[in-house]
Amino acid sequence: VGDVITLRPYQERGANDIRRAFASGKRAPLYVAPTGAGKTKLFAHISHGAAAKGNRVLILSHRVELVDQISGALTESETPHGFIAAGYPSRDEQCMVASVQTLVRRFEAAPTPDLIIVDEAHHARAGTWETILRQWPTAKTIGVTATPMRASGEGLASVFDCLVLGPTVAELTPEYLAPARVWAPPTIDTSGLHTIAGEYVTREAEAAANRPSVTGDALAHYRQHADGKSALVFCVSVKHATDVAAQFREAGYSAVMLKGGMDRQLRRDAMRDFRDSRIQIVTSCDLFTEGLDAPGCHVGIVLRPTKSLALWRQMCGRILRPSPGKDYAILLDHAGNTAQWGRPIDEPAWALTYDQQKRKRKSPPPVKICSGCWSANSANAMVCANCGEPFKSSPRSSVEERDGELVEITAAQIAKRQARREQGRAQSLADLQEFARRKGYRPGWAERVYAARLAKRAARA
Ligand SMILES: [Zn+2]
């Protein structure tokens, strides 16, 4: 039986690159491609080929919700498959789809695989993974993910031995992903937040984000840029998501809060109403709630500050799915994530291991955010692509190198230094008076500075 799936050119390339990795002696390649690139289709294709050659294939899913999606792709590629997952028929086939939770409790149910495929491989927990490896030490492994990084910021080198980089968001836009317009008004103050295990302390992030004034600002920007369009709002907690939905309702929008663990039928009904535009706003703190991938969703409103690049990329991925009538996605980031990690189109430097020390140091901002309209521009933009305002040569906040380390310098520091340089250039009293007038300094300032200079010169002479 031949595979009936037609792969896109970059998927074909991905399959070849993975094959080449094995041929060169690697045991566990990790394939990286953005949400929406069709990774499930790609590994269904690979599973089909491997099973057809008589190999036993085991596909691992970390979320029960995705078992259906994987099964659908396997059916499409005409690959007979069985399940090791609670609530699914256990039929022995050459290709098996397993939920990790069920598998670790029922290893004996799984025949020894030749190839293990790990969907959403960034969830591969070290402990669970070691158990699986101990069980089948000779199996080859393929991981797939949009974000090869744990929530803590660590890489996945303990599980995989090479990266296979698929297409970037930029390469998939606009043919397979919607382009995004990004606005990043600095609404939520994250300056006082503490970090635990690589992420903001939830209680503190909630206190900073769950304020009527913050939600009010989010409402105003939604009205300005995307009024009435279907929007997902990313929140810090269930309480936060509940309060935000209430405030949007008060403002006249139909808004609901969704969370994992809610009644399935209720969630499905809500997502159907969301798709049909009867519901405009869905708020959630649970990125992986079933249905949050709604392709028709135009807008992402981010009220959740995060220290996790992976989480940020996952949020962005939710709103880039193309759909009819959606020329572009709108990202309204009120939480400072864009300033820290860049826009969806700014590709992170993925790796198997990350230098945690280096990450702690400030790196140059990946974007320029216009202080006139809050549009996020590329780092080398000279003028704002949205409103045409030129970026000043001295940015509002910048980074400089000191002792080989990058240190952030604030706008106030920059202004102070610039003033000192200008002051130094003002030689005569008239120059100083002109300088003081321009800066709005108090009367008498120029005369005092001039007198002090004269005194200093006299002392040196
Ligand atoms: Zn602008």
mmCIF file of C-alpha atoms in Angstrom, residues 18-200:
data_model
loop_
_atom_site.group_PDB
_atom_site.id
_atom_site.type_symbol
_atom_site.label_atom_id
_atom_site.label_comp_id
_atom_site.label_asym_id
_atom_site.label_seq_id
_atom_site.Cartn_x
_atom_site.Cartn_y
_atom_site.Cartn_z
ATOM 1 C CA ILE A 18 15.717 13.068 9.039
ATOM 2 C CA ARG A 19 16.643 10.059 6.896
ATOM 3 C CA ARG A 20 20.090 11.576 6.315
ATOM 4 C CA ALA A 21 20.575 12.098 10.068
ATOM 5 C CA PHE A 22 19.982 8.378 10.702
ATOM 6 C CA ALA A 23 22.237 7.469 7.769
ATOM 7 C CA SER A 24 25.044 9.522 9.314
ATOM 8 C CA GLY A 25 24.811 7.496 12.515
ATOM 9 C CA LYS A 26 22.523 9.654 14.660
ATOM 10 C CA ARG A 27 20.061 7.762 16.842
ATOM 11 C CA ALA A 28 17.630 10.500 17.884
ATOM 12 C CA PRO A 29 17.081 13.544 15.627
ATOM 13 C CA LEU A 30 14.776 16.343 16.795
ATOM 14 C CA TYR A 31 12.810 17.984 13.990
ATOM 15 C CA VAL A 32 11.900 21.640 14.527
ATOM 16 C CA ALA A 33 9.159 23.447 12.599
ATOM 17 C CA PRO A 34 6.573 26.101 13.532
ATOM 18 C CA THR A 35 3.027 25.365 14.634
ATOM 19 C CA GLY A 36 1.017 24.966 11.448
ATOM 20 C CA ALA A 37 3.861 23.477 9.395
ATOM 21 C CA GLY A 38 2.097 20.098 9.366
ATOM 22 C CA LYS A 39 4.438 18.064 11.558
ATOM 23 C CA THR A 40 1.776 15.415 12.201
ATOM 24 C CA LYS A 41 1.413 14.830 8.469
ATOM 25 C CA LEU A 42 5.172 14.558 8.122
ATOM 26 C CA PHE A 43 5.596 11.923 10.805
ATOM 27 C CA ALA A 44 2.512 10.038 9.593
ATOM 28 C CA HIS A 45 4.320 9.803 6.250
ATOM 29 C CA ILE A 46 7.497 8.564 7.937
ATOM 30 C CA SER A 47 5.504 6.065 10.030
ATOM 31 C CA HIS A 48 3.831 4.756 6.913
ATOM 32 C CA GLY A 49 7.171 4.138 5.202
ATOM 33 C CA ALA A 50 8.744 2.518 8.273
ATOM 34 C CA ALA A 51 5.751 0.246 8.931
ATOM 35 C CA ALA A 52 5.596 -0.750 5.262
ATOM 36 C CA LYS A 53 9.200 -1.979 5.568
ATOM 37 C CA GLY A 54 8.205 -4.172 8.501
ATOM 38 C CA ASN A 55 9.355 -1.889 11.313
ATOM 39 C CA ARG A 56 7.347 -1.498 14.473
ATOM 40 C CA VAL A 57 6.505 2.169 15.061
ATOM 41 C CA LEU A 58 5.396 3.701 18.351
ATOM 42 C CA ILE A 59 4.070 7.279 18.271
ATOM 43 C CA LEU A 60 4.028 9.021 21.655
ATOM 44 C CA SER A 61 1.646 11.846 22.468
ATOM 45 C CA HIS A 62 1.868 13.864 25.662
ATOM 46 C CA ARG A 63 -1.732 14.972 25.380
ATOM 47 C CA VAL A 64 -4.682 12.640 25.005
ATOM 48 C CA GLU A 65 -6.394 15.342 22.916
ATOM 49 C CA LEU A 66 -3.809 14.863 20.175
ATOM 50 C CA VAL A 67 -4.317 11.108 19.826
ATOM 51 C CA ASP A 68 -7.331 11.782 17.587
ATOM 52 C CA GLN A 69 -5.342 14.189 15.427
ATOM 53 C CA ILE A 70 -2.483 11.697 15.004
ATOM 54 C CA SER A 71 -4.924 8.901 14.259
ATOM 55 C CA GLY A 72 -6.572 11.089 11.620
ATOM 56 C CA ALA A 73 -3.251 11.744 9.861
ATOM 57 C CA LEU A 74 -2.392 8.019 9.929
ATOM 58 C CA THR A 75 -5.799 7.154 8.475
ATOM 59 C CA GLU A 76 -5.253 9.731 5.755
ATOM 60 C CA SER A 77 -1.925 8.128 4.845
ATOM 61 C CA GLU A 78 -3.632 4.697 4.961
ATOM 62 C CA THR A 79 -1.438 3.464 7.778
ATOM 63 C CA PRO A 80 -3.197 0.806 9.893
ATOM 64 C CA HIS A 81 -2.658 1.643 13.575
ATOM 65 C CA GLY A 82 -3.641 0.600 17.081
ATOM 66 C CA PHE A 83 -3.752 2.508 20.373
ATOM 67 C CA ILE A 84 -2.263 2.379 23.820
ATOM 68 C CA ALA A 85 -4.432 5.086 25.354
ATOM 69 C CA ALA A 86 -7.250 5.097 27.879
ATOM 70 C CA GLY A 87 -10.616 4.997 26.127
ATOM 71 C CA TYR A 88 -9.225 3.747 22.797
ATOM 72 C CA PRO A 89 -9.489 0.191 21.428
ATOM 73 C CA SER A 90 -6.271 -1.756 21.984
ATOM 74 C CA ARG A 91 -5.607 -3.544 18.722
ATOM 75 C CA ASP A 92 -2.112 -4.713 17.898
ATOM 76 C CA GLU A 93 -0.800 -3.137 14.694
ATOM 77 C CA GLN A 94 2.608 -2.462 13.149
ATOM 78 C CA CYS A 95 2.101 1.191 14.102
ATOM 79 C CA MET A 96 0.821 2.101 17.576
ATOM 80 C CA VAL A 97 -0.281 5.494 18.937
ATOM 81 C CA ALA A 98 0.282 5.823 22.673
ATOM 82 C CA SER A 99 -0.546 8.419 25.278
ATOM 83 C CA VAL A 100 2.535 8.742 27.465
ATOM 84 C CA GLN A 101 0.443 8.613 30.646
ATOM 85 C CA THR A 102 -1.082 5.259 29.648
ATOM 86 C CA LEU A 103 2.143 3.839 28.240
ATOM 87 C CA VAL A 104 4.276 4.275 31.353
ATOM 88 C CA ARG A 105 1.688 2.278 33.308
ATOM 89 C CA ARG A 106 1.318 -0.450 30.676
ATOM 90 C CA PHE A 107 4.695 -1.098 29.059
ATOM 91 C CA GLU A 108 3.838 -4.762 28.621
ATOM 92 C CA ALA A 109 1.002 -3.721 26.277
ATOM 93 C CA ALA A 110 3.487 -2.272 23.792
ATOM 94 C CA PRO A 111 5.464 -4.499 21.450
ATOM 95 C CA THR A 112 9.160 -3.558 21.214
ATOM 96 C CA PRO A 113 9.356 -0.662 18.718
ATOM 97 C CA ASP A 114 12.070 -0.157 16.088
ATOM 98 C CA LEU A 115 11.169 3.514 15.777
ATOM 99 C CA ILE A 116 9.724 5.820 18.440
ATOM 100 C CA ILE A 117 8.213 9.139 17.329
ATOM 101 C CA VAL A 118 7.700 11.745 20.052
ATOM 102 C CA ASP A 119 5.098 14.387 19.236
ATOM 103 C CA GLU A 120 5.502 17.758 21.024
ATOM 104 C CA ALA A 121 8.908 16.562 22.098
ATOM 105 C CA HIS A 122 9.552 19.596 24.322
ATOM 106 C CA HIS A 123 7.313 17.830 26.855
ATOM 107 C CA ALA A 124 9.641 14.813 26.968
ATOM 108 C CA ARG A 125 10.240 14.726 30.715
ATOM 109 C CA ALA A 126 13.648 13.488 31.729
ATOM 110 C CA GLY A 127 12.357 10.874 34.223
ATOM 111 C CA THR A 128 9.645 9.447 31.982
ATOM 112 C CA TRP A 129 11.997 9.467 29.061
ATOM 113 C CA GLU A 130 14.684 7.498 30.881
ATOM 114 C CA THR A 131 12.090 4.882 31.782
ATOM 115 C CA ILE A 132 11.098 4.552 28.121
ATOM 116 C CA LEU A 133 14.726 4.372 26.959
ATOM 117 C CA ARG A 134 15.542 1.732 29.574
ATOM 118 C CA GLN A 135 12.631 -0.283 28.245
ATOM 119 C CA TRP A 136 13.762 -0.080 24.587
ATOM 120 C CA PRO A 137 17.419 0.965 24.418
ATOM 121 C CA THR A 138 17.946 0.067 20.750
ATOM 122 C CA ALA A 139 14.942 1.890 19.255
ATOM 123 C CA LYS A 140 15.583 4.844 16.973
ATOM 124 C CA THR A 141 13.808 8.052 17.949
ATOM 125 C CA ILE A 142 12.405 11.075 16.113
ATOM 126 C CA GLY A 143 11.176 14.067 18.114
ATOM 127 C CA VAL A 144 9.055 16.835 16.605
ATOM 128 C CA THR A 145 8.372 20.229 18.120
ATOM 129 C CA ALA A 146 7.920 23.926 17.351
ATOM 130 C CA THR A 147 9.985 24.863 20.403
ATOM 131 C CA PRO A 148 12.991 22.649 21.256
ATOM 132 C CA MET A 149 13.246 23.938 24.803
ATOM 133 C CA ARG A 150 11.818 23.032 28.190
ATOM 134 C CA ALA A 151 9.732 25.580 30.095
ATOM 135 C CA SER A 152 12.778 26.131 32.326
ATOM 136 C CA GLY A 153 14.813 27.223 29.292
ATOM 137 C CA GLU A 154 16.915 24.054 29.164
ATOM 138 C CA GLY A 155 17.600 22.278 25.900
ATOM 139 C CA LEU A 156 16.688 18.692 25.047
ATOM 140 C CA ALA A 157 20.174 17.227 24.655
ATOM 141 C CA SER A 158 19.435 14.528 27.236
ATOM 142 C CA VAL A 159 16.806 13.039 24.923
ATOM 143 C CA PHE A 160 17.943 13.866 21.353
ATOM 144 C CA ASP A 161 21.326 13.839 19.633
ATOM 145 C CA CYS A 162 20.856 16.271 16.739
ATOM 146 C CA LEU A 163 18.574 19.046 15.521
ATOM 147 C CA VAL A 164 16.959 18.914 12.105
ATOM 148 C CA LEU A 165 15.760 22.439 11.365
ATOM 149 C CA GLY A 166 12.621 22.647 9.258
ATOM 150 C CA PRO A 167 11.195 25.843 7.746
ATOM 151 C CA THR A 168 10.998 29.113 9.691
ATOM 152 C CA VAL A 169 7.847 31.169 10.244
ATOM 153 C CA ALA A 170 9.194 33.633 7.679
ATOM 154 C CA GLU A 171 9.570 30.875 5.083
ATOM 155 C CA LEU A 172 6.012 29.638 5.656
ATOM 156 C CA THR A 173 4.497 33.141 5.444
ATOM 157 C CA PRO A 174 2.193 33.958 3.713
ATOM 158 C CA GLU A 175 1.649 30.690 1.826
ATOM 159 C CA TYR A 176 1.072 28.461 4.842
ATOM 160 C CA LEU A 177 0.919 30.904 7.779
ATOM 161 C CA ALA A 178 -0.814 34.243 8.134
ATOM 162 C CA PRO A 179 1.494 37.269 8.414
ATOM 163 C CA ALA A 180 1.227 39.005 11.779
ATOM 164 C CA ARG A 181 0.977 42.682 12.651
ATOM 165 C CA VAL A 182 2.368 43.178 16.108
ATOM 166 C CA TRP A 183 1.674 45.968 18.570
ATOM 167 C CA ALA A 184 3.431 45.936 21.899
ATOM 168 C CA PRO A 185 2.211 48.690 24.218
ATOM 169 C CA PRO A 186 4.086 48.373 27.528
ATOM 170 C CA THR A 187 0.963 48.015 29.668
ATOM 171 C CA ILE A 188 1.980 45.468 32.304
ATOM 172 C CA ASP A 189 4.818 46.475 34.594
ATOM 173 C CA THR A 190 7.072 43.427 34.923
ATOM 174 C CA SER A 191 10.015 45.278 36.454
ATOM 175 C CA GLY A 192 9.397 44.103 40.036
ATOM 176 C CA LEU A 193 8.561 40.474 39.244
ATOM 177 C CA HIS A 194 10.695 37.660 40.623
ATOM 178 C CA THR A 195 11.644 34.487 38.785
ATOM 179 C CA ILE A 196 11.446 30.876 39.976
ATOM 180 C CA ALA A 197 12.660 27.965 37.838
ATOM 181 C CA GLY A 198 12.976 30.210 34.800
ATOM 182 C CA GLU A 199 9.471 31.694 34.989
ATOM 183 C CA TYR A 200 7.821 34.668 36.689
#
